[in-house]
Amino acid sequence: MILRRVAVISYGMTKVDKHWNKSLRSLFGEAALNAINKVKNPKIDAIIVGNMCASDLSDQNNIGAIVADELGLTPITAYRVEAACGSGGAALLTGFSLVSSGVYNVVMVGGVEKLTDNIGKMTSFSLGKAADAEYELFYGATFASLNALLMNRYMYVYKTPREAFADFAVLMHKNGAKNPYAQLPFEINREIALNSEYIADPIRLYDCAPIGDGAAVIILCSLEEASKYTDSFVEIIGISGASDTINIASRDDLLSLKATVTAANNAYKMAKVTPKDIDVAEIHDTFTITAAISLEDLGFCERGKFDKFLYEGAFEPGGIVAINPSGGLKSRGHPVGATGVYQAAEITMQLLGEAGKMQIPNAEIGLTHNMGGVGSSVYVSIMKRVK
Amino acid sequence: MSVPRYWREIPYRIRLEAKKCKLCNYVNYPPRSKCLKCGSTEFEKYILPKRGKLLSFSIIRNPPIGFDKKTPYVIGLVELEDGTRLITQITDIDINELKIGMEVEQVFRKITEDGDSGIIQYGVKFRPKNM
């Protein structure tokens, strides 16, 4: 039972990039000030921050205190939540719950990730911890290789042409080229994607999200009080998380990530909408195969028909649902613990009509889909424009 | 890798012991406190079969720390004869010969070692059957 309806009253982001000159705290500060300055003097009661790798790559835990300190907001409640690459989505669910329950009135939900403060090998090692350390990583599996197992199996079962995955990356870059916050804001073609270097066959470089830094923030309050702070806000009408076995070998079906199905169905039910009602979605495409399976699991695409739907324009404006106008993880970038909050900020922008060149006309209902591990932690939210 | 962290997994990673549920017969590997299928806590010790087939594979070109000398190498998802699945390395094979569905069998091999003075880690890999 939802005690209070919840609104998103503001958002702020940094560009995703290799920010050599910015630290974990200064990135968060920049995104948070962007959000705070859009609204009238919100008295923030708590900060919930998503982050995955700071303890490995920046020698820092206790991220809640770091960001409260950075913003001069002590002594408010502030803490980090972690669900690997789904940390941002987990922060959103936590922030929503705190506002909805009435424990706090105004909650800042943020995500921050600083992946470039260490050597590349350490970054990969840290990101790999989303998988099962004792029964996957022990054998030399990398995070990319576990997703590659899914991709190889997908192409074997459905006879999907390899080009379809490259063409999804092309679409993401076409979208991302219009995004001022994107890490890779340029278009590519099929040849570039197909000829990029192998990372873990069949996954090539252009199937992967890039490594980058970034921070994103949204501010939540109860729907009744939203107009005290701003004239333009959206409502979170559905939200859910779900989990699956950490080890992909323990699952019956390799070609569906059940946590996405569960989280999406719960969120659709809570919002009283169906996949057909979604105008715009920001989904978790860490790898092109993650996108293919997620589109099916979210109900936007028939099983095994990813290539057919892609070529019919189903995932573009005017199709079934506009997918990742931001460019998605592939082109906007993937500052892991912040990604789920970027998605929420981007959907908020879309519903408010503030997305500039990325704007999907008349977007009324939007969805975010954020994943940790190979589908082991998933968070889905559904937002609606408030007329 | 600390010594206890390696040593305590020996029954499961080297002898391939699993927990078979006494109520529904589901094989829990790695072992769990409650059965994944029915939630029971009644288990018997069970040794996994030594043969199976390759469900999917990937060739690692960007190795993690400790695996540089072996690159490129193959990670596989193997389905054993009883239906249990595990992630493992596929060894003793030319990467061009890899095929989904091929039959594989268990071998005992070195996995990696922790630098110059760390422990040597052993475990099971799988190779094409009838080599």
Coordinates of C-alpha atoms in Angstrom, one line a residue:
Chain A
M1 CA 0.0 0.0 0.0
I2 CA 1.4 3.4 -1.0
L3 CA 0.9 5.9 1.8
R4 CA 1.8 9.1 -0.2
R5 CA 2.1 9.6 -3.9
V6 CA 5.6 10.8 -4.9
A7 CA 6.8 13.4 -7.3
V8 CA 10.2 14.2 -9.0
I9 CA 10.6 18.0 -8.6
S10 CA 14.0 18.4 -10.0
Y11 CA 17.0 16.8 -11.8
G12 CA 20.6 17.5 -12.5
M13 CA 23.5 15.8 -14.2
T14 CA 27.1 16.1 -15.2
K15 CA 28.3 15.2 -18.7
V16 CA 29.5 11.6 -18.6
D17 CA 33.2 11.7 -19.4
K18 CA 36.7 10.9 -18.3
H19 CA 36.7 13.8 -15.8
W20 CA 40.4 13.8 -14.9
N21 CA 40.0 17.1 -13.1
K22 CA 37.0 16.2 -11.0
S23 CA 36.7 14.0 -7.9
L24 CA 33.9 11.8 -6.6
R25 CA 32.7 14.7 -4.4
S26 CA 33.0 17.5 -6.9
L27 CA 31.1 15.5 -9.6
F28 CA 28.3 14.9 -7.1
G29 CA 28.4 18.6 -6.0
E30 CA 28.0 19.7 -9.6
A31 CA 25.0 17.5 -10.4
A32 CA 23.4 18.3 -7.0
L33 CA 23.7 22.0 -7.4
N34 CA 22.1 21.8 -10.9
A35 CA 19.1 20.1 -9.3
I36 CA 18.9 22.3 -6.2
N37 CA 19.1 25.5 -8.3
K38 CA 16.1 24.6 -10.4
V39 CA 13.6 24.6 -7.4
K40 CA 12.6 27.0 -4.7
N41 CA 14.6 26.4 -1.5
P42 CA 13.9 22.8 -0.9
K43 CA 14.8 21.7 2.7
I44 CA 16.4 18.4 1.9
D45 CA 15.9 15.8 4.7
A46 CA 18.0 13.0 3.4
I47 CA 20.4 11.9 0.6
I48 CA 20.4 8.4 -0.8
V49 CA 23.3 7.8 -3.1
G50 CA 24.0 5.0 -5.5
N51 CA 27.7 4.0 -6.0
M52 CA 29.5 0.8 -6.8
C53 CA 33.2 1.2 -7.0
A54 CA 34.4 4.0 -4.8
S55 CA 35.9 1.6 -2.2
D56 CA 38.0 -0.1 -4.8
L57 CA 38.9 2.8 -7.1
S58 CA 38.9 5.9 -4.8
D59 CA 39.7 4.2 -1.5
Q60 CA 36.5 5.7 -0.1
N61 CA 33.5 4.2 1.7
N62 CA 30.9 6.1 3.6
I63 CA 29.8 7.9 0.5
G64 CA 26.7 9.4 2.2
A65 CA 28.8 11.5 4.5
I66 CA 31.1 12.6 1.7
V67 CA 28.2 14.0 -0.4
A68 CA 26.3 15.6 2.6
D69 CA 29.6 17.2 3.6
E70 CA 30.3 18.4 0.0
L71 CA 26.9 20.1 -0.1
G72 CA 27.1 21.5 3.4
L73 CA 23.9 19.6 4.3
T74 CA 25.2 17.8 7.5
P75 CA 23.6 16.7 9.8
I76 CA 20.9 15.3 7.5
T77 CA 20.6 11.5 7.0
A78 CA 22.8 10.4 4.1
Y79 CA 23.9 6.9 3.0
R80 CA 25.0 4.9 0.0
V81 CA 23.1 1.9 -1.4
E82 CA 24.8 -0.6 -3.6
A83 CA 23.4 -3.1 -6.1
A84 CA 26.4 -3.2 -8.6
C85 CA 25.4 -1.4 -11.8
G86 CA 21.8 -1.2 -10.4
S87 CA 22.9 1.0 -7.5
G88 CA 21.2 4.1 -8.9
G89 CA 17.9 2.2 -9.3
A90 CA 18.2 0.9 -5.8
A91 CA 18.8 4.4 -4.5
L92 CA 15.6 5.5 -6.4
L93 CA 13.5 2.8 -4.8
T94 CA 14.9 3.7 -1.4
G95 CA 14.3 7.4 -1.8
F96 CA 10.7 6.7 -3.1
S97 CA 10.0 4.6 0.0
L98 CA 11.3 7.2 2.4
V99 CA 9.0 9.9 0.9
S100 CA 6.0 7.7 0.4
S101 CA 6.2 6.4 3.9
G102 CA 6.3 9.9 5.4
V103 CA 9.6 9.3 7.2
Y104 CA 11.1 12.3 5.2
N105 CA 9.5 15.0 3.1
V106 CA 12.2 15.9 0.6
V107 CA 14.8 13.4 -0.4
M108 CA 17.7 13.8 -2.8
V109 CA 18.4 10.6 -4.8
G110 CA 21.8 10.6 -6.4
G111 CA 24.3 8.4 -8.1
V112 CA 28.0 9.0 -8.6
E113 CA 30.8 7.0 -10.1
K114 CA 34.5 7.8 -10.6
L115 CA 35.9 4.9 -12.8
T116 CA 39.0 6.7 -14.0
D117 CA 40.9 7.2 -10.8
N118 CA 42.7 3.9 -11.0
I119 CA 44.4 1.8 -13.7
G120 CA 42.2 0.0 -16.3
K121 CA 42.9 -3.5 -14.8
M122 CA 41.6 -2.3 -11.4
T123 CA 38.5 -0.8 -13.0
S124 CA 37.7 -4.1 -14.7
F125 CA 38.4 -6.0 -11.6
S126 CA 36.1 -3.8 -9.6
L127 CA 33.3 -4.0 -12.2
G128 CA 33.7 -7.7 -12.3
K129 CA 32.5 -7.9 -8.7
A130 CA 28.9 -7.7 -10.0
A131 CA 29.3 -11.4 -10.8
D132 CA 29.9 -14.4 -8.5
A133 CA 33.5 -14.1 -7.2
E134 CA 33.8 -17.8 -6.1
Y135 CA 32.0 -19.6 -9.0
E136 CA 32.4 -17.3 -12.0
L137 CA 35.4 -14.9 -11.5
F138 CA 37.5 -17.6 -9.9
Y139 CA 37.7 -19.3 -13.3
G140 CA 38.9 -16.2 -15.1
A141 CA 35.5 -15.1 -16.3
T142 CA 35.1 -11.4 -16.9
F143 CA 31.9 -9.4 -16.8
A144 CA 31.9 -9.0 -20.6
S145 CA 32.5 -12.8 -21.1
L146 CA 29.4 -13.7 -19.0
N147 CA 27.3 -11.5 -21.2
A148 CA 29.0 -12.9 -24.2
L149 CA 27.8 -16.4 -23.2
L150 CA 24.2 -15.0 -23.4
M151 CA 24.9 -13.4 -26.8
N152 CA 26.4 -16.5 -28.3
R153 CA 23.5 -18.6 -27.0
Y154 CA 21.0 -16.0 -28.3
M155 CA 22.4 -16.1 -31.8
Y156 CA 22.6 -19.9 -31.8
V157 CA 18.9 -20.4 -30.6
Y158 CA 17.3 -17.6 -32.7
K159 CA 19.6 -17.5 -35.7
T160 CA 19.8 -13.7 -35.2
P161 CA 22.3 -12.1 -37.6
R162 CA 25.3 -10.6 -35.9
E163 CA 24.7 -7.3 -37.7
A164 CA 21.5 -6.7 -35.7
F165 CA 23.5 -6.1 -32.6
A166 CA 25.9 -3.7 -34.4
D167 CA 22.8 -1.9 -35.8
F168 CA 21.4 -1.4 -32.3
A169 CA 24.7 0.3 -31.3
V170 CA 24.4 2.5 -34.4
L171 CA 20.9 3.5 -33.3
M172 CA 22.2 4.3 -29.8
H173 CA 25.0 6.5 -31.2
K174 CA 22.5 8.3 -33.5
N175 CA 20.5 9.2 -30.4
G176 CA 23.5 10.0 -28.2
A177 CA 24.8 12.4 -30.8
K178 CA 22.0 14.8 -29.8
N179 CA 22.7 14.5 -26.1
P180 CA 24.8 17.3 -24.5
Y181 CA 25.5 15.0 -21.5
A182 CA 26.7 12.0 -23.6
Q183 CA 30.2 10.6 -23.2
L184 CA 30.3 9.4 -26.9
P185 CA 28.1 12.0 -28.7
F186 CA 28.9 10.9 -32.3
E187 CA 27.3 8.7 -34.9
I188 CA 28.9 5.4 -36.0
N189 CA 28.1 3.0 -38.8
R190 CA 27.7 -0.8 -39.0
E191 CA 31.2 -1.3 -40.3
I192 CA 32.8 0.5 -37.4
A193 CA 30.8 -1.6 -34.9
L194 CA 31.4 -4.9 -36.7
N195 CA 35.2 -4.3 -37.1
S196 CA 35.9 -3.0 -33.6
E197 CA 38.3 -5.2 -31.5
Y198 CA 37.1 -8.3 -29.7
I199 CA 36.6 -8.0 -26.0
A200 CA 35.1 -11.4 -25.3
D201 CA 33.8 -13.1 -28.5
P202 CA 31.2 -12.5 -29.8
I203 CA 31.3 -9.2 -27.9
R204 CA 33.3 -6.5 -29.5
L205 CA 34.2 -3.0 -28.3
Y206 CA 31.2 -1.4 -29.9
D207 CA 28.8 -3.8 -28.2
C208 CA 30.0 -2.4 -24.8
A209 CA 29.2 0.7 -22.8
P210 CA 32.3 2.9 -22.3
I211 CA 34.1 3.5 -19.0
G212 CA 33.5 7.0 -17.7
D213 CA 32.7 9.2 -14.7
G214 CA 29.5 11.0 -13.9
A215 CA 26.9 12.0 -11.3
A216 CA 23.2 12.5 -11.5
V217 CA 20.7 13.7 -9.0
I218 CA 16.9 13.9 -8.7
I219 CA 14.9 15.4 -5.9
L220 CA 11.7 13.7 -4.6
C221 CA 8.9 15.0 -2.4
S222 CA 5.2 14.1 -1.9
L223 CA 2.9 14.9 -4.8
E224 CA 0.7 17.2 -2.7
E225 CA 3.7 19.4 -1.7
A226 CA 5.4 19.4 -5.1
S227 CA 3.9 22.7 -6.3
K228 CA 5.4 24.4 -3.2
Y229 CA 8.8 24.0 -4.9
T230 CA 8.2 24.1 -8.7
D231 CA 5.5 24.3 -11.4
S232 CA 7.0 21.5 -13.4
F233 CA 7.1 18.0 -11.9
V234 CA 6.4 14.4 -12.7
E235 CA 4.9 11.6 -10.7
I236 CA 6.5 8.2 -10.1
I237 CA 3.4 5.9 -10.6
G238 CA 5.1 2.5 -10.4
I239 CA 8.4 1.2 -9.0
S240 CA 9.8 -2.2 -8.1
G241 CA 13.1 -4.1 -7.7
A242 CA 13.8 -7.8 -8.2
S243 CA 16.7 -10.3 -7.9
D244 CA 17.9 -13.4 -9.5
T245 CA 20.7 -16.0 -8.8
I246 CA 24.1 -14.3 -8.8
N247 CA 25.5 -17.1 -10.9
I248 CA 24.0 -17.4 -14.4
A249 CA 24.6 -21.2 -14.4
S250 CA 21.9 -21.5 -11.7
R251 CA 19.1 -20.3 -14.1
D252 CA 16.9 -22.5 -16.2
D253 CA 16.6 -20.0 -19.1
L254 CA 19.6 -18.1 -20.3
L255 CA 17.6 -16.0 -22.8
S256 CA 15.4 -14.2 -20.3
L257 CA 16.5 -12.2 -17.3
K258 CA 13.7 -13.1 -14.9
A259 CA 14.4 -10.2 -12.5
T260 CA 13.5 -7.8 -15.3
V261 CA 10.3 -9.6 -16.0
T262 CA 9.3 -9.5 -12.3
A263 CA 10.3 -5.9 -11.6
A264 CA 8.6 -4.7 -14.8
N265 CA 5.4 -6.6 -14.1
N266 CA 5.2 -5.3 -10.6
A267 CA 5.8 -1.8 -11.7
Y268 CA 3.3 -2.0 -14.6
K269 CA 0.7 -3.4 -12.1
M270 CA 1.3 -0.6 -9.5
A271 CA 1.1 2.0 -12.3
K272 CA -2.0 0.4 -13.9
V273 CA -0.4 0.5 -17.3
T274 CA 0.9 -2.0 -19.9
P275 CA 4.0 -1.9 -22.0
K276 CA 1.9 -0.4 -24.9
D277 CA 1.3 2.7 -22.7
I278 CA 5.0 3.5 -22.4
D279 CA 6.0 6.4 -24.8
V280 CA 9.7 6.5 -23.9
A281 CA 12.1 4.2 -22.0
E282 CA 15.6 4.4 -20.8
I283 CA 16.8 0.8 -20.6
H284 CA 20.0 -0.9 -19.4
D285 CA 22.1 -1.7 -22.5
T286 CA 25.5 -2.4 -20.9
F287 CA 26.1 -4.7 -23.9
T288 CA 24.0 -4.9 -27.1
I289 CA 22.8 -8.4 -26.0
T290 CA 21.6 -6.9 -22.7
A291 CA 19.4 -4.5 -24.7
A292 CA 18.0 -7.3 -26.9
I293 CA 17.0 -9.5 -23.9
S294 CA 15.8 -6.6 -21.9
L295 CA 13.5 -5.3 -24.6
E296 CA 11.8 -8.7 -24.7
D297 CA 11.6 -9.0 -20.9
L298 CA 10.1 -5.5 -20.6
G299 CA 7.3 -6.5 -23.1
F300 CA 8.5 -4.2 -25.9
C301 CA 9.5 -7.0 -28.3
E302 CA 8.6 -10.6 -29.1
R303 CA 11.0 -13.3 -28.0
G304 CA 13.8 -13.8 -30.4
K305 CA 12.5 -11.1 -32.8
F306 CA 14.9 -8.4 -31.7
D307 CA 16.3 -7.9 -35.2
K308 CA 12.9 -7.8 -36.9
F309 CA 11.5 -5.2 -34.4
L310 CA 14.7 -3.2 -34.7
Y311 CA 14.5 -3.0 -38.5
E312 CA 10.8 -2.1 -38.4
G313 CA 11.7 1.0 -36.3
A314 CA 9.9 -0.3 -33.2
F315 CA 12.4 1.3 -30.9
E316 CA 12.4 4.7 -32.5
P317 CA 10.0 7.6 -32.1
G318 CA 6.7 6.6 -33.8
G319 CA 7.4 2.9 -33.2
I320 CA 6.3 0.8 -30.3
V321 CA 8.4 2.8 -27.8
A322 CA 11.2 5.3 -28.1
I323 CA 14.2 3.5 -26.6
N324 CA 17.1 5.4 -25.0
P325 CA 16.8 8.9 -26.6
S326 CA 19.8 9.7 -24.4
G327 CA 21.9 7.2 -26.3
G328 CA 21.6 4.7 -23.5
L329 CA 24.6 3.2 -21.7
K330 CA 26.3 2.7 -25.1
S331 CA 26.5 6.4 -26.0
R332 CA 25.5 8.5 -23.1
G333 CA 27.8 6.3 -21.0
H334 CA 27.7 4.1 -18.0
P335 CA 29.0 5.6 -14.7
V336 CA 27.8 2.5 -13.1
G337 CA 26.3 3.5 -9.7
A338 CA 24.9 6.7 -11.3
T339 CA 23.3 5.2 -14.4
G340 CA 19.9 4.4 -12.8
V341 CA 19.7 8.1 -11.7
Y342 CA 20.7 9.4 -15.1
Q343 CA 17.8 7.3 -16.5
A344 CA 15.4 8.8 -14.0
A345 CA 16.6 12.3 -14.8
E346 CA 16.4 11.7 -18.5
I347 CA 12.8 10.4 -18.3
T348 CA 11.9 13.4 -16.1
M349 CA 13.3 15.7 -18.8
Q350 CA 11.3 14.0 -21.5
L351 CA 8.0 14.1 -19.6
L352 CA 8.5 17.8 -18.8
G353 CA 9.3 18.6 -22.5
E354 CA 12.8 19.8 -21.5
A355 CA 14.9 17.3 -23.5
G356 CA 15.8 19.6 -26.3
K357 CA 17.1 17.8 -29.4
M358 CA 16.4 14.5 -27.7
Q359 CA 12.7 15.3 -27.1
I360 CA 10.2 12.6 -27.9
P361 CA 7.0 14.5 -28.9
N362 CA 4.1 14.3 -26.4
A363 CA 5.8 11.8 -24.1
E364 CA 3.4 11.2 -21.3
I365 CA 4.5 8.0 -19.6
G366 CA 8.1 6.9 -19.3
L367 CA 10.0 3.9 -17.9
T368 CA 13.5 3.3 -16.5
H369 CA 15.2 -0.1 -16.4
N370 CA 18.4 -0.4 -14.4
M371 CA 20.3 -3.7 -13.9
G372 CA 23.1 -4.9 -11.6
G373 CA 25.1 -8.0 -12.6
V374 CA 23.9 -10.2 -15.4
G375 CA 20.3 -9.5 -14.5
S376 CA 20.8 -10.4 -10.8
S377 CA 19.5 -7.0 -9.4
V378 CA 16.9 -5.1 -11.5
Y379 CA 15.0 -1.9 -10.8
V380 CA 12.2 -0.6 -12.9
S381 CA 10.3 2.7 -12.4
I382 CA 7.4 4.2 -14.3
M383 CA 6.8 8.0 -14.4
K384 CA 3.9 10.1 -15.6
R385 CA 3.6 13.7 -16.7
V386 CA 1.4 15.7 -14.3
K387 CA -1.0 17.8 -16.3
Chain B
M1 CA 43.1 -14.9 -2.3
S2 CA 43.5 -15.8 1.4
V3 CA 44.3 -19.4 2.2
P4 CA 41.0 -20.1 4.1
R5 CA 39.0 -18.5 1.3
Y6 CA 40.5 -21.0 -1.1
W7 CA 40.6 -24.0 1.2
R8 CA 37.0 -23.9 2.4
E9 CA 35.6 -24.2 -1.2
I10 CA 37.7 -27.3 -2.0
P11 CA 34.7 -29.7 -1.5
Y12 CA 32.6 -27.8 -4.0
R13 CA 35.2 -26.5 -6.5
I14 CA 37.5 -29.5 -6.6
R15 CA 35.3 -32.5 -5.7
L16 CA 32.3 -30.8 -7.2
E17 CA 30.0 -31.6 -4.2
A18 CA 26.5 -30.2 -4.4
K19 CA 23.4 -30.3 -2.2
K20 CA 20.6 -32.4 -3.6
C21 CA 17.2 -31.6 -2.2
K22 CA 15.5 -34.6 -0.5
L23 CA 12.1 -33.2 -1.3
C24 CA 12.2 -32.2 -5.0
N25 CA 15.6 -33.7 -6.1
Y26 CA 16.9 -30.3 -7.4
V27 CA 20.7 -30.2 -7.3
N28 CA 21.8 -26.9 -5.7
Y29 CA 25.2 -25.9 -7.0
P30 CA 26.9 -23.9 -5.5
P31 CA 25.2 -25.2 -2.3
R32 CA 22.6 -23.0 -0.7
S33 CA 20.9 -22.8 2.8
K34 CA 17.5 -23.4 1.2
C35 CA 16.6 -25.2 -2.0
L36 CA 16.2 -22.8 -5.0
K37 CA 13.2 -24.7 -6.3
C38 CA 11.1 -25.6 -3.2
G39 CA 12.7 -23.8 -0.2
S40 CA 13.4 -27.1 1.6
T41 CA 16.4 -27.3 4.0
E42 CA 16.6 -31.1 3.7
F43 CA 19.7 -32.0 1.6
E44 CA 21.9 -34.9 0.8
K45 CA 25.5 -34.7 -0.4
Y46 CA 25.8 -35.3 -4.1
I47 CA 28.7 -35.4 -6.5
L48 CA 28.1 -33.8 -9.9
P49 CA 28.6 -35.9 -13.1
K50 CA 31.9 -35.6 -14.9
R51 CA 30.5 -35.1 -18.4
G52 CA 28.2 -32.7 -20.1
K53 CA 27.7 -30.5 -23.1
L54 CA 28.7 -26.9 -24.0
L55 CA 25.7 -24.6 -23.9
S56 CA 27.6 -21.5 -24.7
F57 CA 31.2 -20.1 -24.8
S58 CA 33.2 -16.9 -25.0
I59 CA 36.8 -16.3 -25.8
I60 CA 38.5 -13.9 -23.4
R61 CA 40.8 -11.3 -25.0
N62 CA 40.9 -8.9 -22.1
P63 CA 42.0 -11.0 -19.1
P64 CA 41.4 -10.1 -15.5
I65 CA 44.4 -9.8 -13.1
G66 CA 46.2 -13.2 -12.8
F67 CA 45.1 -14.6 -16.2
D68 CA 47.4 -12.7 -18.6
K69 CA 49.7 -15.6 -19.4
K70 CA 46.8 -17.7 -20.6
T71 CA 45.1 -15.3 -23.0
P72 CA 43.2 -15.9 -25.2
Y73 CA 41.3 -18.6 -23.2
V74 CA 37.8 -19.9 -23.2
I75 CA 35.0 -19.5 -20.7
G76 CA 32.1 -21.9 -21.1
L77 CA 28.7 -22.6 -19.7
V78 CA 28.5 -26.4 -19.3
E79 CA 25.3 -28.4 -18.8
L80 CA 26.2 -31.7 -17.0
E81 CA 24.5 -35.0 -17.7
D82 CA 22.1 -34.5 -14.9
G83 CA 21.1 -31.0 -16.1
T84 CA 23.2 -29.0 -13.5
R85 CA 25.0 -26.1 -15.1
L86 CA 28.3 -24.4 -14.2
I87 CA 30.7 -21.8 -15.4
T88 CA 34.1 -23.2 -16.2
Q89 CA 37.1 -22.9 -18.5
I90 CA 37.2 -25.0 -21.6
T91 CA 40.7 -26.3 -22.2
D92 CA 42.8 -28.4 -24.6
I93 CA 41.1 -27.0 -27.7
D94 CA 41.8 -24.9 -30.7
I95 CA 39.4 -22.0 -30.4
N96 CA 38.2 -22.5 -34.0
E97 CA 37.0 -26.0 -33.0
L98 CA 34.5 -24.7 -30.4
K99 CA 30.9 -25.6 -31.0
I100 CA 27.8 -25.1 -29.0
G101 CA 26.5 -28.6 -28.1
M102 CA 29.9 -30.3 -28.1
E103 CA 30.4 -33.0 -25.5
V104 CA 32.9 -32.1 -22.8
E105 CA 34.5 -33.9 -19.8
Q106 CA 36.0 -32.8 -16.5
V107 CA 39.8 -32.4 -15.9
F108 CA 41.8 -31.2 -12.9
R109 CA 43.9 -28.2 -13.7
K110 CA 45.7 -25.1 -12.3
I111 CA 43.5 -22.1 -12.5
T112 CA 45.8 -19.2 -11.5
E113 CA 48.3 -18.2 -8.9
D114 CA 48.6 -15.1 -6.7
G115 CA 51.8 -13.4 -7.9
D116 CA 55.2 -14.8 -7.0
S117 CA 54.6 -15.9 -3.5
G118 CA 50.8 -16.4 -3.4
I119 CA 48.9 -19.7 -3.3
I120 CA 48.5 -21.7 -6.5
Q121 CA 44.8 -22.2 -7.2
Y122 CA 43.5 -25.4 -8.6
G123 CA 40.1 -26.4 -9.9
V124 CA 38.1 -28.2 -12.5
K125 CA 38.1 -27.3 -16.2
F126 CA 36.4 -29.1 -19.1
R127 CA 37.9 -30.4 -22.3
P128 CA 36.4 -32.0 -25.4
K129 CA 35.3 -35.6 -24.7
N130 CA 37.3 -38.5 -26.1
M131 CA 40.4 -36.6 -26.8

